Coordinates of C-alpha atoms in Angstrom, one line a residue:
Q1 CA -167.4 -241.0 193.5
P2 CA -169.6 -238.4 195.1
G3 CA -168.7 -237.6 198.8
F4 CA -170.5 -235.6 201.5
S5 CA -169.4 -234.4 204.9
S6 CA -170.8 -232.0 207.5
S7 CA -169.9 -230.7 210.9
E8 CA -171.5 -228.8 213.7
S9 CA -170.1 -226.4 216.2
M10 CA -171.4 -223.8 218.6
N11 CA -171.0 -221.3 215.7
G12 CA -173.4 -223.2 213.5
F13 CA -173.3 -225.9 210.7
S14 CA -170.9 -226.5 207.8
A15 CA -171.5 -229.0 204.9
R16 CA -169.6 -229.8 201.7
K17 CA -170.2 -232.0 198.6
T18 CA -167.4 -233.4 196.7
R19 CA -167.0 -235.5 193.5
G20 CA -163.8 -237.2 192.6
G21 CA -162.0 -235.5 195.3
K22 CA -163.0 -232.0 194.0
I23 CA -165.3 -229.7 196.2
L24 CA -168.6 -229.1 194.3
W25 CA -170.1 -226.8 197.0
K26 CA -169.7 -225.7 200.6
I27 CA -172.5 -224.2 202.7
T28 CA -172.5 -222.8 206.2
G29 CA -175.3 -221.4 208.4
A30 CA -177.4 -222.4 211.4
K31 CA -178.7 -225.9 211.3
L32 CA -182.3 -227.0 211.5
I33 CA -183.3 -230.6 210.7
K34 CA -186.7 -231.3 208.9
K35 CA -187.7 -234.8 208.5
D36 CA -185.6 -236.6 205.8
K37 CA -183.4 -233.6 204.9
I38 CA -181.1 -231.0 206.5
T39 CA -182.1 -227.5 206.3
V40 CA -179.6 -224.6 207.0
S41 CA -181.0 -221.3 207.8
G42 CA -179.1 -218.1 207.0
A43 CA -177.1 -220.0 204.4
S44 CA -174.0 -218.8 202.7
G45 CA -171.4 -220.7 200.7
I46 CA -169.5 -221.3 197.6
F47 CA -170.0 -223.3 194.5
Y48 CA -166.7 -224.4 193.0
N49 CA -166.6 -224.9 189.1
S50 CA -163.9 -224.8 186.2
D51 CA -164.3 -221.0 185.9
G52 CA -163.5 -220.4 189.6
E53 CA -166.1 -219.9 192.4
M54 CA -169.5 -218.5 192.8
F55 CA -170.6 -217.1 196.2
L56 CA -174.0 -217.9 197.4
K57 CA -176.5 -216.6 200.0
S58 CA -179.9 -217.7 200.7
D59 CA -182.5 -217.5 203.6
R60 CA -182.5 -221.3 203.6
A61 CA -180.5 -224.2 202.0
S62 CA -181.8 -227.8 202.2
F63 CA -180.4 -231.1 201.1
K64 CA -180.6 -234.8 201.9
E65 CA -178.3 -236.5 204.4
D66 CA -176.0 -237.5 201.7
G67 CA -175.8 -234.0 200.3
S68 CA -178.0 -234.7 197.3
A69 CA -181.1 -232.7 196.2
L70 CA -179.9 -229.2 197.0
E71 CA -182.5 -226.6 197.4
L72 CA -182.1 -222.8 197.9
E73 CA -185.0 -220.8 199.1
G74 CA -185.5 -217.1 199.9
N75 CA -183.5 -214.3 198.6
V76 CA -181.2 -216.5 196.7
Y77 CA -178.1 -214.5 195.6
F78 CA -175.0 -215.6 193.6
K79 CA -172.0 -213.6 192.6
D80 CA -169.0 -214.8 190.6
V81 CA -165.5 -214.6 192.2
S82 CA -164.7 -211.6 190.0
G83 CA -167.8 -209.7 191.1
K84 CA -168.8 -209.0 187.5
T85 CA -172.0 -211.2 187.4
E86 CA -174.7 -211.4 190.0
L87 CA -177.8 -213.5 190.1
Y88 CA -181.0 -212.9 192.1
M89 CA -183.9 -215.4 192.4
E90 CA -186.3 -216.5 195.2
D91 CA -185.5 -220.3 194.9
L92 CA -183.1 -222.7 193.0
K93 CA -183.5 -226.4 193.0
W94 CA -181.5 -229.4 191.7
D95 CA -183.2 -231.8 189.3
E96 CA -181.5 -235.2 189.7
Q97 CA -182.9 -236.7 186.4
K98 CA -182.0 -233.8 184.2
K99 CA -178.8 -233.0 186.2
L100 CA -179.5 -229.3 186.2
Y101 CA -180.4 -226.5 188.6
Y102 CA -183.7 -224.7 187.9
T103 CA -186.3 -222.2 189.0
D104 CA -189.5 -221.2 187.4
N105 CA -189.7 -218.0 189.4
K106 CA -188.5 -214.5 188.6
V107 CA -184.7 -214.1 187.9
K108 CA -182.4 -211.0 187.6
Q109 CA -178.9 -211.2 186.3
V110 CA -176.7 -208.1 186.8
S111 CA -173.4 -207.8 184.9
E112 CA -171.2 -205.1 183.4
E113 CA -172.9 -205.6 180.0
A114 CA -176.5 -205.5 181.1
V115 CA -179.4 -206.2 183.6
I116 CA -181.5 -209.0 182.4
T117 CA -184.6 -210.3 184.0
G118 CA -186.5 -213.4 183.3
S119 CA -189.2 -215.9 184.4
G120 CA -187.0 -218.8 185.1
L121 CA -183.4 -220.2 185.0
R122 CA -181.6 -223.4 184.0
A123 CA -178.0 -224.1 184.9
D124 CA -175.6 -227.0 184.6
K125 CA -174.2 -228.6 187.8
D126 CA -171.2 -226.3 188.1
L127 CA -173.2 -223.2 187.3
N128 CA -170.9 -222.7 184.4
R129 CA -173.7 -222.5 181.8
V130 CA -176.8 -220.4 182.9
E131 CA -179.8 -219.9 180.7
I132 CA -182.5 -217.3 181.6
L133 CA -185.9 -218.2 180.5
E134 CA -187.9 -215.5 178.7
P135 CA -185.0 -212.9 179.0
N136 CA -185.8 -209.2 179.0
V137 CA -182.9 -206.7 178.9
V138 CA -183.8 -204.1 181.4
S139 CA -180.7 -201.8 180.8
G140 CA -177.3 -201.8 179.2
G141 CA -174.2 -202.0 181.4
G142 CA -173.0 -199.2 183.6
S143 CA -176.4 -198.0 184.7

């Protein structure tokens, strides 16, 4: 059973999405409402998955009142909890039909092994499996 909760304080806005009692993601920032969705500016947060956590930052995060249809826009940045993998992109959106996150814009993945750029990305709901479209290895690790 998916759940969603949000709270507001003088310091800003906090929201979290759960499924089966487990937290899927948590986002904080300054709140701004647009029509039928909540938009958080200066967003930062955490995605929780079976491999641990992924920290995220973006200029804006938006989602429906129930926490669905998450979209991240502007300077989107992810880093795994170990700090070994970083992802950079301009936007990331959730596709409810396909149950995946996607972008068709430029992506850069930086890890100890290599720097990889691509022209899009597909990822499962937990960001456990990430596929970079048209990948291009820019450099090997350690550079």
